[in-house]
PDB file of C-alpha atoms in Angstrom:
ATOM      1  CA  PRO A  21     251.906 -45.569 104.947  1.00 41.00           C
ATOM      2  CA  GLY A  22     249.285 -48.298 104.872  1.00 44.00           C
ATOM      3  CA  ILE A  23     249.383 -48.675 101.086  1.00 47.00           C
ATOM      4  CA  GLN A  24     251.352 -51.792 100.224  1.00 44.00           C
ATOM      5  CA  LYS A  25     251.400 -54.498  97.564  1.00 45.00           C
ATOM      6  CA  SER A  26     253.408 -57.687  97.697  1.00 42.00           C
ATOM      7  CA  ASN A  27     252.526 -59.180  94.278  1.00 47.00           C
ATOM      8  CA  LYS A  28     255.288 -58.181  91.857  1.00 69.00           C
ATOM      9  CA  GLU A  29     253.296 -58.854  88.691  1.00 86.00           C
ATOM     10  CA  VAL A  30     252.185 -55.754  86.823  1.00 96.00           C
ATOM     11  CA  THR A  31     248.729 -54.468  87.713  1.00 97.00           C
ATOM     12  CA  ILE A  32     246.922 -52.779  84.838  1.00 98.00           C
ATOM     13  CA  THR A  33     244.246 -50.395  86.076  1.00 98.00           C
ATOM     14  CA  THR A  34     242.089 -48.755  83.427  1.00 98.00           C
ATOM     15  CA  VAL A  35     240.129 -45.601  84.215  1.00 98.00           C
ATOM     16  CA  TYR A  36     237.117 -45.371  81.917  1.00 98.00           C
ATOM     17  CA  SER A  37     233.748 -43.684  81.977  1.00 97.00           C
ATOM     18  CA  PRO A  38     230.989 -43.228  79.393  1.00 96.00           C
ATOM     19  CA  ILE A  39     230.355 -39.820  80.973  1.00 95.00           C
ATOM     20  CA  GLY A  40     232.368 -36.957  79.522  1.00 92.00           C
ATOM     21  CA  GLY A  41     233.794 -34.323  81.867  1.00 92.00           C
ATOM     22  CA  ILE A  42     233.518 -36.533  84.950  1.00 95.00           C
ATOM     23  CA  GLY A  43     237.197 -36.055  85.880  1.00 94.00           C
ATOM     24  CA  LYS A  44     238.521 -39.328  84.525  1.00 96.00           C
ATOM     25  CA  THR A  45     241.970 -38.008  83.541  1.00 95.00           C
ATOM     26  CA  SER A  46     242.420 -36.186  86.848  1.00 94.00           C
ATOM     27  CA  ILE A  47     241.680 -39.448  88.670  1.00 97.00           C
ATOM     28  CA  ALA A  48     244.011 -41.501  86.440  1.00 97.00           C
ATOM     29  CA  ILE A  49     246.941 -39.099  86.833  1.00 96.00           C
ATOM     30  CA  ALA A  50     246.321 -38.633  90.558  1.00 96.00           C
ATOM     31  CA  LEU A  51     246.355 -42.414  91.080  1.00 97.00           C
ATOM     32  CA  ALA A  52     249.607 -42.708  89.122  1.00 97.00           C
ATOM     33  CA  LEU A  53     251.291 -39.866  91.028  1.00 96.00           C
ATOM     34  CA  THR A  54     250.130 -41.201  94.401  1.00 95.00           C
ATOM     35  CA  LEU A  55     251.603 -44.622  93.571  1.00 97.00           C
ATOM     36  CA  CYS A  56     254.881 -42.918  92.655  1.00 96.00           C
ATOM     37  CA  LYS A  57     254.904 -41.249  96.062  1.00 94.00           C
ATOM     38  CA  ILE A  58     255.092 -44.663  97.705  1.00 96.00           C
ATOM     39  CA  SER A  59     257.998 -45.677  95.458  1.00 96.00           C
ATOM     40  CA  LYS A  60     256.091 -47.775  92.942  1.00 97.00           C
ATOM     41  CA  ARG A  61     257.219 -48.042  89.314  1.00 97.00           C
ATOM     42  CA  VAL A  62     254.322 -46.608  87.329  1.00 98.00           C
ATOM     43  CA  LEU A  63     253.450 -45.987  83.686  1.00 98.00           C
ATOM     44  CA  TYR A  64     250.633 -43.569  82.816  1.00 98.00           C
ATOM     45  CA  PHE A  65     249.236 -44.654  79.433  1.00 98.00           C
ATOM     46  CA  ASN A  66     246.838 -42.180  77.807  1.00 98.00           C
ATOM     47  CA  LEU A  67     244.889 -43.758  74.944  1.00 97.00           C
ATOM     48  CA  GLU A  68     242.326 -40.977  74.537  1.00 95.00           C
ATOM     49  CA  ASP A  69     241.633 -39.779  71.011  1.00 91.00           C
ATOM     50  CA  ILE A  70     242.399 -36.166  71.914  1.00 92.00           C
ATOM     51  CA  GLN A  71     245.025 -36.375  74.618  1.00 93.00           C
ATOM     52  CA  SER A  72     245.609 -33.872  77.420  1.00 92.00           C
ATOM     53  CA  THR A  73     248.973 -35.263  78.560  1.00 94.00           C
ATOM     54  CA  PRO A  74     250.899 -32.076  77.566  1.00 93.00           C
ATOM     55  CA  ALA A  75     248.748 -30.107  80.033  1.00 91.00           C
ATOM     56  CA  PHE A  76     250.234 -32.143  82.875  1.00 92.00           C
ATOM     57  CA  PHE A  77     253.702 -33.199  81.718  1.00 94.00           C
ATOM     58  CA  ASP A  78     256.518 -32.058  79.442  1.00 94.00           C
ATOM     59  CA  CYS A  79     256.002 -33.707  76.048  1.00 94.00           C
ATOM     60  CA  THR A  80     258.624 -31.779  74.069  1.00 91.00           C
ATOM     61  CA  CYS A  81     260.308 -34.812  72.543  1.00 91.00           C
ATOM     62  CA  SER A  82     260.527 -36.266  69.045  1.00 91.00           C
ATOM     63  CA  ARG A  83     259.363 -39.706  70.188  1.00 94.00           C
ATOM     64  CA  ASN A  84     255.798 -40.325  71.283  1.00 97.00           C
ATOM     65  CA  LEU A  85     252.931 -42.813  71.437  1.00 97.00           C
ATOM     66  CA  SER A  86     252.689 -42.964  67.645  1.00 97.00           C
ATOM     67  CA  ASP A  87     256.109 -44.644  67.607  1.00 96.00           C
ATOM     68  CA  LEU A  88     254.959 -47.303  70.053  1.00 96.00           C
ATOM     69  CA  LEU A  89     251.765 -47.975  68.105  1.00 97.00           C
ATOM     70  CA  TYR A  90     253.876 -48.486  64.988  1.00 95.00           C
ATOM     71  CA  PHE A  91     255.696 -51.304  66.779  1.00 95.00           C
ATOM     72  CA  VAL A  92     252.339 -52.705  67.892  1.00 96.00           C
ATOM     73  CA  LYS A  93     251.099 -52.836  64.281  1.00 96.00           C
ATOM     74  CA  ASP A  94     254.414 -54.433  63.318  1.00 95.00           C
ATOM     75  CA  ARG A  95     254.082 -57.088  66.090  1.00 94.00           C
ATOM     76  CA  ASN A  96     257.647 -56.259  67.063  1.00 87.00           C
ATOM     77  CA  ASP A  97     259.165 -58.995  69.217  1.00 90.00           C
ATOM     78  CA  LYS A  98     261.302 -56.399  71.007  1.00 93.00           C
ATOM     79  CA  PHE A  99     258.269 -54.512  72.267  1.00 93.00           C
ATOM     80  CA  GLN A 100     259.590 -54.121  75.829  1.00 92.00           C
ATOM     81  CA  GLU A 101     262.843 -52.651  74.587  1.00 94.00           C
ATOM     82  CA  LYS A 102     261.016 -50.312  72.200  1.00 94.00           C
ATOM     83  CA  LEU A 103     258.670 -49.165  74.951  1.00 96.00           C
ATOM     84  CA  GLN A 104     261.575 -48.102  77.152  1.00 95.00           C
ATOM     85  CA  SER A 105     263.184 -46.196  74.275  1.00 95.00           C
ATOM     86  CA  ILE A 106     260.021 -44.144  73.694  1.00 96.00           C
ATOM     87  CA  VAL A 107     258.717 -43.526  77.205  1.00 97.00           C
ATOM     88  CA  LEU A 108     259.238 -40.150  78.893  1.00 97.00           C
ATOM     89  CA  LYS A 109     259.798 -39.540  82.612  1.00 97.00           C
ATOM     90  CA  ASP A 110     258.452 -36.802  84.861  1.00 96.00           C
ATOM     91  CA  ILE A 111     261.532 -35.801  86.888  1.00 95.00           C
ATOM     92  CA  SER A 112     259.649 -34.477  89.912  1.00 93.00           C
ATOM     93  CA  SER A 113     257.521 -37.597  90.477  1.00 94.00           C
ATOM     94  CA  GLY A 114     259.353 -40.387  88.632  1.00 96.00           C
ATOM     95  CA  LEU A 115     256.201 -41.209  86.640  1.00 97.00           C
ATOM     96  CA  ASP A 116     256.657 -42.593  83.113  1.00 98.00           C
ATOM     97  CA  TYR A 117     254.325 -41.543  80.288  1.00 98.00           C
ATOM     98  CA  PHE A 118     254.139 -41.071  76.514  1.00 97.00           C
ATOM     99  CA  GLY A 119     253.906 -37.928  74.461  1.00 97.00           C
ATOM    100  CA  PRO A 120     250.590 -37.722  72.559  1.00 96.00           C
ATOM    101  CA  VAL A 121     250.133 -39.284  69.133  1.00 96.00           C
ATOM    102  CA  ASP A 122     250.984 -37.319  65.986  1.00 95.00           C
ATOM    103  CA  SER A 123     247.532 -38.069  64.607  1.00 95.00           C
ATOM    104  CA  VAL A 124     244.274 -39.322  66.097  1.00 93.00           C
ATOM    105  CA  LEU A 125     244.235 -41.805  63.224  1.00 95.00           C
ATOM    106  CA  ASP A 126     247.179 -43.640  64.795  1.00 96.00           C
ATOM    107  CA  ILE A 127     244.788 -44.747  67.549  1.00 96.00           C
ATOM    108  CA  GLU A 128     241.794 -45.101  65.229  1.00 94.00           C
ATOM    109  CA  ASP A 129     243.781 -47.478  63.002  1.00 96.00           C
ATOM    110  CA  LEU A 130     244.258 -50.024  65.782  1.00 96.00           C
ATOM    111  CA  ASN A 131     242.179 -53.150  65.252  1.00 96.00           C
ATOM    112  CA  SER A 132     241.162 -55.770  67.810  1.00 95.00           C
ATOM    113  CA  GLU A 133     244.253 -57.905  67.142  1.00 97.00           C
ATOM    114  CA  ASP A 134     246.513 -54.867  67.602  1.00 97.00           C
ATOM    115  CA  THR A 135     244.823 -54.065  70.887  1.00 98.00           C
ATOM    116  CA  LYS A 136     245.114 -57.661  72.039  1.00 97.00           C
ATOM    117  CA  PHE A 137     248.854 -57.659  71.249  1.00 97.00           C
ATOM    118  CA  LEU A 138     249.295 -54.344  73.060  1.00 97.00           C
ATOM    119  CA  MET A 139     247.545 -55.526  76.222  1.00 97.00           C
ATOM    120  CA  GLU A 140     249.330 -58.880  76.257  1.00 96.00           C
ATOM    121  CA  SER A 141     252.677 -57.128  75.794  1.00 96.00           C
ATOM    122  CA  LEU A 142     251.916 -54.737  78.656  1.00 97.00           C
ATOM    123  CA  GLN A 143     250.964 -57.676  80.863  1.00 96.00           C
ATOM    124  CA  LYS A 144     254.401 -59.208  80.260  1.00 94.00           C
ATOM    125  CA  THR A 145     256.394 -56.112  81.148  1.00 93.00           C
ATOM    126  CA  ASN A 146     258.703 -56.259  84.142  1.00 92.00           C
ATOM    127  CA  SER A 147     259.547 -52.568  83.989  1.00 95.00           C
ATOM    128  CA  TYR A 148     256.493 -51.470  85.980  1.00 97.00           C
ATOM    129  CA  GLU A 149     254.474 -52.544  88.963  1.00 97.00           C
ATOM    130  CA  TYR A 150     251.459 -50.506  87.874  1.00 98.00           C
ATOM    131  CA  ILE A 151     250.156 -49.296  84.531  1.00 98.00           C
ATOM    132  CA  ILE A 152     247.331 -46.752  84.595  1.00 98.00           C
ATOM    133  CA  ILE A 153     245.413 -46.609  81.294  1.00 98.00           C
ATOM    134  CA  ASP A 154     243.308 -43.517  80.562  1.00 98.00           C
ATOM    135  CA  LEU A 155     240.558 -43.948  77.933  1.00 98.00           C
ATOM    136  CA  SER A 156     238.108 -41.648  76.149  1.00 96.00           C
ATOM    137  CA  SER A 157     234.375 -41.762  76.872  1.00 95.00           C
ATOM    138  CA  ARG A 158     233.481 -43.679  73.707  1.00 93.00           C
ATOM    139  CA  PHE A 159     233.077 -47.450  73.561  1.00 94.00           C
ATOM    140  CA  ASN A 160     234.081 -49.930  70.855  1.00 94.00           C
ATOM    141  CA  SER A 161     235.578 -53.411  70.389  1.00 94.00           C
ATOM    142  CA  ASN A 162     239.101 -52.143  71.154  1.00 96.00           C
ATOM    143  CA  TYR A 163     237.954 -50.630  74.421  1.00 96.00           C
ATOM    144  CA  ASN A 164     236.134 -53.848  75.262  1.00 95.00           C
ATOM    145  CA  GLU A 165     239.419 -55.723  74.769  1.00 96.00           C
ATOM    146  CA  ILE A 166     241.294 -53.287  77.022  1.00 97.00           C
ATOM    147  CA  LEU A 167     238.662 -53.460  79.759  1.00 97.00           C
ATOM    148  CA  SER A 168     238.512 -57.255  79.697  1.00 95.00           C
ATOM    149  CA  LYS A 169     242.298 -57.616  79.922  1.00 96.00           C
ATOM    150  CA  SER A 170     242.747 -55.024  82.682  1.00 97.00           C
ATOM    151  CA  SER A 171     243.396 -56.167  86.235  1.00 97.00           C
ATOM    152  CA  LYS A 172     240.943 -53.554  87.448  1.00 97.00           C
ATOM    153  CA  VAL A 173     238.580 -51.112  85.732  1.00 98.00           C
ATOM    154  CA  LEU A 174     237.668 -47.951  87.612  1.00 98.00           C
ATOM    155  CA  ILE A 175     234.509 -46.245  86.403  1.00 97.00           C
ATOM    156  CA  PRO A 176     233.875 -42.758  87.805  1.00 97.00           C
ATOM    157  CA  ILE A 177     230.266 -41.628  87.519  1.00 96.00           C
ATOM    158  CA  GLY A 178     228.110 -38.705  88.614  1.00 95.00           C
ATOM    159  CA  GLN A 179     224.966 -38.491  90.706  1.00 94.00           C
ATOM    160  CA  ASN A 180     222.439 -37.371  88.085  1.00 92.00           C
ATOM    161  CA  LYS A 181     219.993 -39.105  85.726  1.00 92.00           C
ATOM    162  CA  LEU A 182     222.195 -38.567  82.647  1.00 92.00           C
ATOM    163  CA  SER A 183     225.068 -40.344  84.360  1.00 93.00           C
ATOM    164  CA  SER A 184     222.791 -43.234  85.317  1.00 93.00           C
ATOM    165  CA  VAL A 185     221.410 -43.608  81.785  1.00 93.00           C
ATOM    166  CA  LYS A 186     224.858 -43.618  80.172  1.00 94.00           C
ATOM    167  CA  LEU A 187     226.182 -46.105  82.707  1.00 94.00           C
ATOM    168  CA  ASP A 188     223.158 -48.346  82.160  1.00 91.00           C
ATOM    169  CA  ASN A 189     223.810 -48.321  78.394  1.00 92.00           C
ATOM    170  CA  LEU A 190     227.443 -49.285  79.003  1.00 92.00           C
ATOM    171  CA  LEU A 191     226.574 -52.129  81.373  1.00 92.00           C
ATOM    172  CA  ARG A 192     224.235 -53.594  78.758  1.00 89.00           C
ATOM    173  CA  GLN A 193     227.319 -54.132  76.560  1.00 89.00           C
ATOM    174  CA  MET A 194     229.282 -55.971  79.239  1.00 90.00           C
ATOM    175  CA  ASP A 195     228.990 -59.676  80.059  1.00 88.00           C
ATOM    176  CA  ASN A 196     231.294 -59.717  83.076  1.00 89.00           C
ATOM    177  CA  LEU A 197     231.677 -56.989  85.677  1.00 92.00           C
ATOM    178  CA  ASN A 198     234.020 -58.872  88.013  1.00 92.00           C
ATOM    179  CA  ASN A 199     236.963 -56.487  87.536  1.00 95.00           C
ATOM    180  CA  PHE A 200     234.776 -53.347  87.467  1.00 96.00           C
ATOM    181  CA  HIS A 201     234.787 -50.895  90.367  1.00 96.00           C
ATOM    182  CA  PHE A 202     232.477 -47.904  90.487  1.00 97.00           C
ATOM    183  CA  LEU A 203     233.073 -44.580  92.206  1.00 97.00           C
ATOM    184  CA  ILE A 204     231.360 -41.225  92.327  1.00 97.00           C
ATOM    185  CA  ASN A 205     233.499 -38.222  91.469  1.00 97.00           C
ATOM    186  CA  LYS A 206     232.610 -34.624  92.403  1.00 96.00           C
ATOM    187  CA  TYR A 207     230.347 -36.066  95.096  1.00 97.00           C
ATOM    188  CA  ARG A 208     227.996 -33.703  96.944  1.00 96.00           C
ATOM    189  CA  GLU A 209     226.156 -34.903 100.038  1.00 96.00           C
ATOM    190  CA  GLU A 210     223.118 -32.746  99.275  1.00 96.00           C
ATOM    191  CA  ASN A 211     222.504 -34.567  95.966  1.00 95.00           C
ATOM    192  CA  ASP A 212     220.816 -37.955  95.649  1.00 94.00           C
ATOM    193  CA  ILE A 213     222.606 -40.873  93.979  1.00 90.00           C
ATOM    194  CA  ILE A 214     220.782 -42.394  91.002  1.00 91.00           C
ATOM    195  CA  LEU A 215     222.139 -45.828  90.058  1.00 88.00           C
ATOM    196  CA  PRO A 216     221.058 -48.076  87.157  1.00 86.00           C
ATOM    197  CA  GLN A 217     219.199 -51.310  87.920  1.00 83.00           C
ATOM    198  CA  ARG A 218     221.979 -53.508  86.472  1.00 84.00           C
ATOM    199  CA  LEU A 219     224.420 -52.194  89.046  1.00 88.00           C
ATOM    200  CA  GLN A 220     222.023 -53.076  91.844  1.00 82.00           C
ATOM    201  CA  SER A 221     221.163 -56.508  90.421  1.00 85.00           C
ATOM    202  CA  GLU A 222     224.874 -57.347  90.109  1.00 85.00           C
ATOM    203  CA  LYS A 223     225.278 -56.265  93.745  1.00 85.00           C
ATOM    204  CA  LYS A 224     227.985 -53.821  92.741  1.00 89.00           C
ATOM    205  CA  SER A 225     228.386 -51.057  95.289  1.00 91.00           C
ATOM    206  CA  ILE A 226     230.042 -47.660  94.973  1.00 95.00           C
ATOM    207  CA  ILE A 227     233.506 -48.220  96.459  1.00 97.00           C
ATOM    208  CA  GLN A 228     234.414 -44.554  96.892  1.00 97.00           C
ATOM    209  CA  ASN A 229     232.859 -41.108  96.927  1.00 97.00           C
ATOM    210  CA  ILE A 230     235.442 -38.520  95.884  1.00 97.00           C
ATOM    211  CA  TYR A 231     234.061 -35.273  97.205  1.00 96.00           C
ATOM    212  CA  TYR A 232     233.721 -32.179  95.042  1.00 95.00           C
ATOM    213  CA  ASP A 233     236.888 -30.102  95.385  1.00 92.00           C
ATOM    214  CA  ALA A 234     236.374 -26.448  94.487  1.00 88.00           C
ATOM    215  CA  LYS A 235     240.126 -25.840  94.331  1.00 85.00           C
ATOM    216  CA  LEU A 236     240.636 -28.613  91.785  1.00 85.00           C
ATOM    217  CA  GLU A 237     237.756 -27.335  89.670  1.00 80.00           C
ATOM    218  CA  LYS A 238     239.297 -23.862  89.703  1.00 76.00           C
ATOM    219  CA  VAL A 239     242.665 -25.211  88.548  1.00 70.00           C
ATOM    220  CA  ASN A 240     241.013 -27.200  85.761  1.00 70.00           C
ATOM    221  CA  ALA A 241     238.885 -24.236  84.683  1.00 67.00           C
ATOM    222  CA  GLU A 242     241.854 -21.893  84.502  1.00 66.00           C
ATOM    223  CA  GLN A 243     243.985 -24.570  82.775  1.00 56.00           C
ATOM    224  CA  ASP A 244     247.021 -22.754  84.117  1.00 54.00           C
ATOM    225  CA  ASN A 245     250.117 -24.622  85.272  1.00 50.00           C
ATOM    226  CA  LEU A 246     248.403 -28.014  85.040  1.00 56.00           C
ATOM    227  CA  ASP A 247     251.573 -29.965  85.707  1.00 58.00           C
ATOM    228  CA  GLY A 248     252.221 -32.804  88.132  1.00 55.00           C
ATOM    229  CA  SER A 249     251.751 -30.373  91.024  1.00 59.00           C
ATOM    230  CA  PHE A 250     248.066 -29.843  90.208  1.00 64.00           C
ATOM    231  CA  MET A 251     247.245 -31.922  93.315  1.00 70.00           C
ATOM    232  CA  LYS A 252     249.319 -29.785  95.653  1.00 70.00           C
ATOM    233  CA  ASP A 253     246.488 -27.799  97.265  1.00 68.00           C
ATOM    234  CA  THR A 254     243.560 -30.079  96.457  1.00 76.00           C
ATOM    235  CA  ASN A 255     243.331 -31.774  99.848  1.00 87.00           C
ATOM    236  CA  VAL A 256     239.723 -32.950  99.483  1.00 92.00           C
ATOM    237  CA  PHE A 257     240.455 -34.640  96.148  1.00 93.00           C
ATOM    238  CA  ASN A 258     243.740 -36.070  97.429  1.00 92.00           C
ATOM    239  CA  ARG A 259     242.065 -37.748 100.398  1.00 94.00           C
ATOM    240  CA  GLY A 260     239.540 -39.376  98.092  1.00 96.00           C
ATOM    241  CA  ILE A 261     242.305 -40.701  95.832  1.00 96.00           C
ATOM    242  CA  GLU A 262     244.325 -42.069  98.744  1.00 95.00           C
ATOM    243  CA  GLU A 263     241.267 -43.794 100.210  1.00 97.00           C
ATOM    244  CA  LEU A 264     240.413 -45.256  96.806  1.00 97.00           C
ATOM    245  CA  LEU A 265     243.952 -46.552  96.348  1.00 97.00           C
ATOM    246  CA  ARG A 266     243.899 -48.360  99.684  1.00 96.00           C
ATOM    247  CA  LYS A 267     240.757 -50.186  98.590  1.00 95.00           C
ATOM    248  CA  ILE A 268     241.987 -51.360  95.193  1.00 93.00           C
ATOM    249  CA  ILE A 269     245.614 -52.424  95.730  1.00 85.00           C
TER     250      ILE A 269
END
């Protein structure tokens, strides 16, 4: 209740951070699952080099993201049809996703024109209301293309100096921050927040503090039964995700 969206065009939200281990994938999947709970048609699109999708969803299928990227390289004019033939569905939530690539090189081999075609094809899809893209912590021309063509870019950061330095280095590469939204994950009230000067000069505020959730950290550390129900008992994390979602859709 309270989370609604009237625009029927697909919204592509990319979750990216230059900071490794900040909880980017947990945020991306939690956003996708929360949207599914309010009956939205959602695709979770993991484009990380080393993908963790099988830790959350059943990926035991012969077709996977490598097949889709083949059609991207081929500039296939039936991209939408091919996408639907490859995508997998999580029965419990209704979330669509892809099995991980056969080889990291399948992602590495994408050039800027491939990435442009992929993003433009995703923007034209009428199969989904929301697409959540999950990226690695590296940065290159392909990632720049994805970020620039996303409806929204969510950047989770930490509260320490290392996080601030890495974020500052990223912001130096970006010309336009209009679609960028910054949030702090694993937030602790007792810790100060260190933000880079560029963020302050651009008058970009932190839109959400997602509080540290000890239960979620325990689940992630144990890496046991990390399926779509990983949010079941993580009430602190869930509240942060729901509040974030209300602000961005």
